[in-house]
Amino acid sequence: MTGDEWERPAGLQAWMALCEVVDRVRVAINRDLQREVGLTLAENLVLCHVAMAPGRRLRMVDIAAMLTIGKSAVTKTVDRLEERGLIARERASEDRRTVYATLTADGEKAFAAAQPAFADAVQRHFAGQVDEAGIRQLQRLPGRVLQGSAAGR
């Protein structure tokens, strides 16, 4: 049986389509954020998570887990934000091995300035393409998938 003769199961087709949508939308949002506010999507997401965390700080390992990316990718992203004065690194006094990313005053300003552009880009490239019923369904879908998947355990 050749690749052309094999019909992909509906679940596989849906998975592949979902991956394509996420990839394309991430690229479009990244491009818009860089053009409009000078931040990459990854930088904006780090700022978002840190800005919304208690005390406006998060452990580097927690940022990696939230963004489901490797520690080295978080380190490089935080390096860029730190060079621009938007994030400061702090070592925990109780365990010097633990490093926190802390939002600076300039980081708070950058976060506040970036959020309208981020919301507009998400609306333009994603939410604006889906009706209200679809949005509600998409809000429930991740929990259902992760609850029934080994990925969520």
mmCIF file of N, CA and C in Angstrom, residues 32-111:
data_model
loop_
_atom_site.group_PDB
_atom_site.id
_atom_site.type_symbol
_atom_site.label_atom_id
_atom_site.label_comp_id
_atom_site.label_asym_id
_atom_site.label_seq_id
_atom_site.Cartn_x
_atom_site.Cartn_y
_atom_site.Cartn_z
ATOM 1 N N ASP A 32 3.731 39.811 14.020
ATOM 2 C CA ASP A 32 3.031 41.041 14.405
ATOM 3 C C ASP A 32 3.640 41.662 15.661
ATOM 4 N N LEU A 33 3.923 40.834 16.671
ATOM 5 C CA LEU A 33 4.507 41.370 17.909
ATOM 6 C C LEU A 33 5.879 41.989 17.664
ATOM 7 N N GLN A 34 6.698 41.325 16.866
ATOM 8 C CA GLN A 34 8.024 41.880 16.580
ATOM 9 C C GLN A 34 7.901 43.223 15.876
ATOM 10 N N ARG A 35 6.988 43.298 14.921
ATOM 11 C CA ARG A 35 6.824 44.538 14.159
ATOM 12 C C ARG A 35 6.239 45.649 15.029
ATOM 13 N N GLU A 36 5.248 45.319 15.851
ATOM 14 C CA GLU A 36 4.514 46.353 16.577
ATOM 15 C C GLU A 36 5.131 46.764 17.912
ATOM 16 N N VAL A 37 5.731 45.814 18.644
ATOM 17 C CA VAL A 37 6.248 46.147 19.979
ATOM 18 C C VAL A 37 7.676 45.689 20.212
ATOM 19 N N GLY A 38 8.291 45.066 19.214
ATOM 20 C CA GLY A 38 9.686 44.663 19.352
ATOM 21 C C GLY A 38 9.933 43.472 20.252
ATOM 22 N N LEU A 39 8.909 42.658 20.480
ATOM 23 C CA LEU A 39 9.053 41.443 21.278
ATOM 24 C C LEU A 39 8.703 40.232 20.422
ATOM 25 N N THR A 40 9.397 39.125 20.649
ATOM 26 C CA THR A 40 8.979 37.884 20.022
ATOM 27 C C THR A 40 7.805 37.322 20.819
ATOM 28 N N LEU A 41 7.108 36.360 20.238
ATOM 29 C CA LEU A 41 6.020 35.707 20.965
ATOM 30 C C LEU A 41 6.563 35.048 22.232
ATOM 31 N N ALA A 42 7.694 34.387 22.139
ATOM 32 C CA ALA A 42 8.287 33.729 23.313
ATOM 33 C C ALA A 42 8.595 34.752 24.407
ATOM 34 N N GLU A 43 9.172 35.883 24.032
ATOM 35 C CA GLU A 43 9.474 36.927 25.015
ATOM 36 C C GLU A 43 8.194 37.451 25.654
ATOM 37 N N ASN A 44 7.172 37.674 24.838
ATOM 38 C CA ASN A 44 5.900 38.163 25.361
ATOM 39 C C ASN A 44 5.278 37.150 26.324
ATOM 40 N N LEU A 45 5.335 35.865 25.978
ATOM 41 C CA LEU A 45 4.754 34.852 26.854
ATOM 42 C C LEU A 45 5.496 34.765 28.188
ATOM 43 N N VAL A 46 6.811 34.898 28.154
ATOM 44 C CA VAL A 46 7.571 34.916 29.411
ATOM 45 C C VAL A 46 7.152 36.129 30.236
ATOM 46 N N LEU A 47 7.086 37.307 29.611
ATOM 47 C CA LEU A 47 6.645 38.502 30.333
ATOM 48 C C LEU A 47 5.246 38.298 30.915
ATOM 49 N N CYS A 48 4.337 37.711 30.138
ATOM 50 C CA CYS A 48 2.961 37.467 30.606
ATOM 51 C C CYS A 48 2.953 36.597 31.856
ATOM 52 N N HIS A 49 3.644 35.477 31.796
ATOM 53 C CA HIS A 49 3.637 34.558 32.936
ATOM 54 C C HIS A 49 4.276 35.191 34.171
ATOM 55 N N VAL A 50 5.380 35.881 33.983
ATOM 56 C CA VAL A 50 6.053 36.510 35.123
ATOM 57 C C VAL A 50 5.203 37.657 35.669
ATOM 58 N N ALA A 51 4.627 38.463 34.791
ATOM 59 C CA ALA A 51 3.816 39.605 35.229
ATOM 60 C C ALA A 51 2.587 39.162 36.019
ATOM 61 N N MET A 52 2.043 38.016 35.696
ATOM 62 C CA MET A 52 0.824 37.547 36.368
ATOM 63 C C MET A 52 1.101 36.645 37.568
ATOM 64 N N ALA A 53 2.368 36.354 37.821
ATOM 65 C CA ALA A 53 2.736 35.491 38.944
ATOM 66 C C ALA A 53 2.743 36.285 40.251
ATOM 67 N N PRO A 54 2.499 35.602 41.365
ATOM 68 C CA PRO A 54 2.597 36.285 42.668
ATOM 69 C C PRO A 54 3.983 36.907 42.840
ATOM 70 N N GLY A 55 4.009 38.155 43.238
ATOM 71 C CA GLY A 55 5.269 38.849 43.430
ATOM 72 C C GLY A 55 5.973 39.184 42.123
ATOM 73 N N ARG A 56 5.288 38.950 41.018
ATOM 74 C CA ARG A 56 5.832 39.222 39.675
ATOM 75 C C ARG A 56 7.194 38.559 39.474
ATOM 76 N N ARG A 57 7.267 37.294 39.939
ATOM 77 C CA ARG A 57 8.485 36.517 39.736
ATOM 78 C C ARG A 57 8.127 35.039 39.646
ATOM 79 N N LEU A 58 8.931 34.319 38.866
ATOM 80 C CA LEU A 58 8.751 32.881 38.682
ATOM 81 C C LEU A 58 10.100 32.205 38.609
ATOM 82 N N ARG A 59 10.141 30.968 39.082
ATOM 83 C CA ARG A 59 11.356 30.173 38.906
ATOM 84 C C ARG A 59 11.518 29.868 37.426
ATOM 85 N N MET A 60 12.750 29.844 36.984
ATOM 86 C CA MET A 60 13.035 29.563 35.571
ATOM 87 C C MET A 60 12.456 28.208 35.161
ATOM 88 N N VAL A 61 12.562 27.226 36.029
ATOM 89 C CA VAL A 61 12.059 25.890 35.732
ATOM 90 C C VAL A 61 10.538 25.911 35.568
ATOM 91 N N ASP A 62 9.857 26.765 36.305
ATOM 92 C CA ASP A 62 8.402 26.872 36.179
ATOM 93 C C ASP A 62 8.004 27.531 34.867
ATOM 94 N N ILE A 63 8.783 28.505 34.432
ATOM 95 C CA ILE A 63 8.515 29.129 33.124
ATOM 96 C C ILE A 63 8.641 28.084 32.026
ATOM 97 N N ALA A 64 9.677 27.273 32.093
ATOM 98 C CA ALA A 64 9.872 26.215 31.090
ATOM 99 C C ALA A 64 8.683 25.263 31.074
ATOM 100 N N ALA A 65 8.199 24.889 32.249
ATOM 101 C CA ALA A 65 7.058 23.973 32.327
ATOM 102 C C ALA A 65 5.792 24.619 31.774
ATOM 103 N N MET A 66 5.565 25.883 32.088
ATOM 104 C CA MET A 66 4.363 26.574 31.611
ATOM 105 C C MET A 66 4.350 26.719 30.095
ATOM 106 N N LEU A 67 5.513 26.967 29.535
ATOM 107 C CA LEU A 67 5.602 27.167 28.087
ATOM 108 C C LEU A 67 5.905 25.872 27.345
ATOM 109 N N THR A 68 6.084 24.791 28.087
ATOM 110 C CA THR A 68 6.448 23.474 27.531
ATOM 111 C C THR A 68 7.622 23.579 26.565
ATOM 112 N N ILE A 69 8.660 24.266 27.033
ATOM 113 C CA ILE A 69 9.904 24.372 26.273
ATOM 114 C C ILE A 69 11.064 24.003 27.196
ATOM 115 N N GLY A 70 12.201 23.751 26.611
ATOM 116 C CA GLY A 70 13.367 23.356 27.380
ATOM 117 C C GLY A 70 13.936 24.489 28.204
ATOM 118 N N LYS A 71 14.689 24.099 29.236
ATOM 119 C CA LYS A 71 15.319 25.097 30.107
ATOM 120 C C LYS A 71 16.266 25.997 29.332
ATOM 121 N N SER A 72 16.979 25.442 28.345
ATOM 122 C CA SER A 72 17.923 26.266 27.584
ATOM 123 C C SER A 72 17.191 27.320 26.758
ATOM 124 N N ALA A 73 16.011 26.988 26.228
ATOM 125 C CA ALA A 73 15.229 27.969 25.473
ATOM 126 C C ALA A 73 14.739 29.087 26.384
ATOM 127 N N VAL A 74 14.340 28.738 27.606
ATOM 128 C CA VAL A 74 13.926 29.754 28.570
ATOM 129 C C VAL A 74 15.114 30.625 28.932
ATOM 130 N N THR A 75 16.266 30.013 29.144
ATOM 131 C CA THR A 75 17.469 30.765 29.496
ATOM 132 C C THR A 75 17.795 31.780 28.409
ATOM 133 N N LYS A 76 17.758 31.375 27.161
ATOM 134 C CA LYS A 76 18.070 32.291 26.054
ATOM 135 C C LYS A 76 17.049 33.419 25.967
ATOM 136 N N THR A 77 15.776 33.085 26.151
ATOM 137 C CA THR A 77 14.728 34.110 26.097
ATOM 138 C C THR A 77 14.884 35.096 27.244
ATOM 139 N N VAL A 78 15.104 34.580 28.450
ATOM 140 C CA VAL A 78 15.293 35.461 29.606
ATOM 141 C C VAL A 78 16.579 36.276 29.450
ATOM 142 N N ASP A 79 17.624 35.687 28.850
ATOM 143 C CA ASP A 79 18.852 36.450 28.575
ATOM 144 C C ASP A 79 18.534 37.701 27.756
ATOM 145 N N ARG A 80 17.730 37.511 26.691
ATOM 146 C CA ARG A 80 17.382 38.658 25.823
ATOM 147 C C ARG A 80 16.566 39.693 26.592
ATOM 148 N N LEU A 81 15.622 39.228 27.408
ATOM 149 C CA LEU A 81 14.804 40.160 28.189
ATOM 150 C C LEU A 81 15.630 40.868 29.255
ATOM 151 N N GLU A 82 16.576 40.149 29.847
ATOM 152 C CA GLU A 82 17.449 40.741 30.860
ATOM 153 C C GLU A 82 18.364 41.797 30.234
ATOM 154 N N GLU A 83 18.886 41.523 29.047
ATOM 155 C CA GLU A 83 19.742 42.495 28.347
ATOM 156 C C GLU A 83 19.000 43.798 28.084
ATOM 157 N N ARG A 84 17.691 43.703 27.888
ATOM 158 C CA ARG A 84 16.871 44.890 27.623
ATOM 159 C C ARG A 84 16.326 45.522 28.904
ATOM 160 N N GLY A 85 16.658 44.936 30.059
ATOM 161 C CA GLY A 85 16.224 45.494 31.334
ATOM 162 C C GLY A 85 14.774 45.199 31.687
ATOM 163 N N LEU A 86 14.169 44.189 31.055
ATOM 164 C CA LEU A 86 12.760 43.883 31.291
ATOM 165 C C LEU A 86 12.562 42.812 32.362
ATOM 166 N N ILE A 87 13.580 41.991 32.555
ATOM 167 C CA ILE A 87 13.569 40.913 33.539
ATOM 168 C C ILE A 87 14.900 40.980 34.295
ATOM 169 N N ALA A 88 14.849 40.682 35.574
ATOM 170 C CA ALA A 88 16.079 40.540 36.366
ATOM 171 C C ALA A 88 16.095 39.120 36.927
ATOM 172 N N ARG A 89 17.271 38.554 37.017
ATOM 173 C CA ARG A 89 17.411 37.233 37.631
ATOM 174 C C ARG A 89 17.751 37.422 39.112
ATOM 175 N N GLU A 90 17.140 36.584 39.935
ATOM 176 C CA GLU A 90 17.424 36.612 41.366
ATOM 177 C C GLU A 90 17.613 35.179 41.845
ATOM 178 N N ARG A 91 18.593 34.991 42.671
ATOM 179 C CA ARG A 91 18.793 33.669 43.289
ATOM 180 C C ARG A 91 18.013 33.613 44.590
ATOM 181 N N ALA A 92 17.417 32.463 44.855
ATOM 182 C CA ALA A 92 16.666 32.281 46.102
ATOM 183 C C ALA A 92 17.640 32.264 47.267
ATOM 184 N N SER A 93 17.314 32.968 48.334
ATOM 185 C CA SER A 93 18.204 33.009 49.496
ATOM 186 C C SER A 93 18.253 31.656 50.200
ATOM 187 N N GLU A 94 17.153 30.912 50.162
ATOM 188 C CA GLU A 94 17.106 29.620 50.852
ATOM 189 C C GLU A 94 17.775 28.498 50.060
ATOM 190 N N ASP A 95 17.907 28.669 48.738
ATOM 191 C CA ASP A 95 18.556 27.658 47.893
ATOM 192 C C ASP A 95 19.174 28.376 46.705
ATOM 193 N N ARG A 96 20.457 28.603 46.744
ATOM 194 C CA ARG A 96 21.152 29.402 45.725
ATOM 195 C C ARG A 96 21.085 28.772 44.334
ATOM 196 N N ARG A 97 20.682 27.496 44.254
ATOM 197 C CA ARG A 97 20.545 26.857 42.940
ATOM 198 C C ARG A 97 19.286 27.306 42.215
ATOM 199 N N THR A 98 18.309 27.799 42.961
ATOM 200 C CA THR A 98 17.038 28.236 42.384
ATOM 201 C C THR A 98 17.164 29.661 41.874
ATOM 202 N N VAL A 99 16.795 29.842 40.603
ATOM 203 C CA VAL A 99 16.874 31.162 39.982
ATOM 204 C C VAL A 99 15.469 31.613 39.601
ATOM 205 N N TYR A 100 15.153 32.831 39.994
ATOM 206 C CA TYR A 100 13.876 33.443 39.656
ATOM 207 C C TYR A 100 14.065 34.474 38.552
ATOM 208 N N ALA A 101 13.073 34.579 37.680
ATOM 209 C CA ALA A 101 12.973 35.690 36.741
ATOM 210 C C ALA A 101 11.968 36.654 37.354
ATOM 211 N N THR A 102 12.377 37.905 37.527
ATOM 212 C CA THR A 102 11.548 38.918 38.169
ATOM 213 C C THR A 102 11.313 40.063 37.204
ATOM 214 N N LEU A 103 10.080 40.518 37.139
ATOM 215 C CA LEU A 103 9.738 41.625 36.261
ATOM 216 C C LEU A 103 10.295 42.927 36.819
ATOM 217 N N THR A 104 10.956 43.706 35.988
ATOM 218 C CA THR A 104 11.457 45.023 36.388
ATOM 219 C C THR A 104 10.384 46.077 36.094
ATOM 220 N N ALA A 105 10.631 47.299 36.504
ATOM 221 C CA ALA A 105 9.703 48.394 36.206
ATOM 222 C C ALA A 105 9.571 48.572 34.693
ATOM 223 N N ASP A 106 10.704 48.504 33.976
ATOM 224 C CA ASP A 106 10.632 48.601 32.511
ATOM 225 C C ASP A 106 9.908 47.397 31.917
ATOM 226 N N GLY A 107 10.050 46.236 32.550
ATOM 227 C CA GLY A 107 9.338 45.048 32.107
ATOM 228 C C GLY A 107 7.835 45.205 32.262
ATOM 229 N N GLU A 108 7.411 45.828 33.367
ATOM 230 C CA GLU A 108 5.982 46.089 33.573
ATOM 231 C C GLU A 108 5.449 47.005 32.484
ATOM 232 N N LYS A 109 6.216 48.021 32.126
ATOM 233 C CA LYS A 109 5.789 48.933 31.058
ATOM 234 C C LYS A 109 5.723 48.213 29.717
ATOM 235 N N ALA A 110 6.725 47.392 29.435
ATOM 236 C CA ALA A 110 6.743 46.646 28.176
ATOM 237 C C ALA A 110 5.579 45.658 28.114
ATOM 238 N N PHE A 111 5.311 44.992 29.234
ATOM 239 C CA PHE A 111 4.190 44.057 29.304
ATOM 240 C C PHE A 111 2.879 44.789 29.022
#
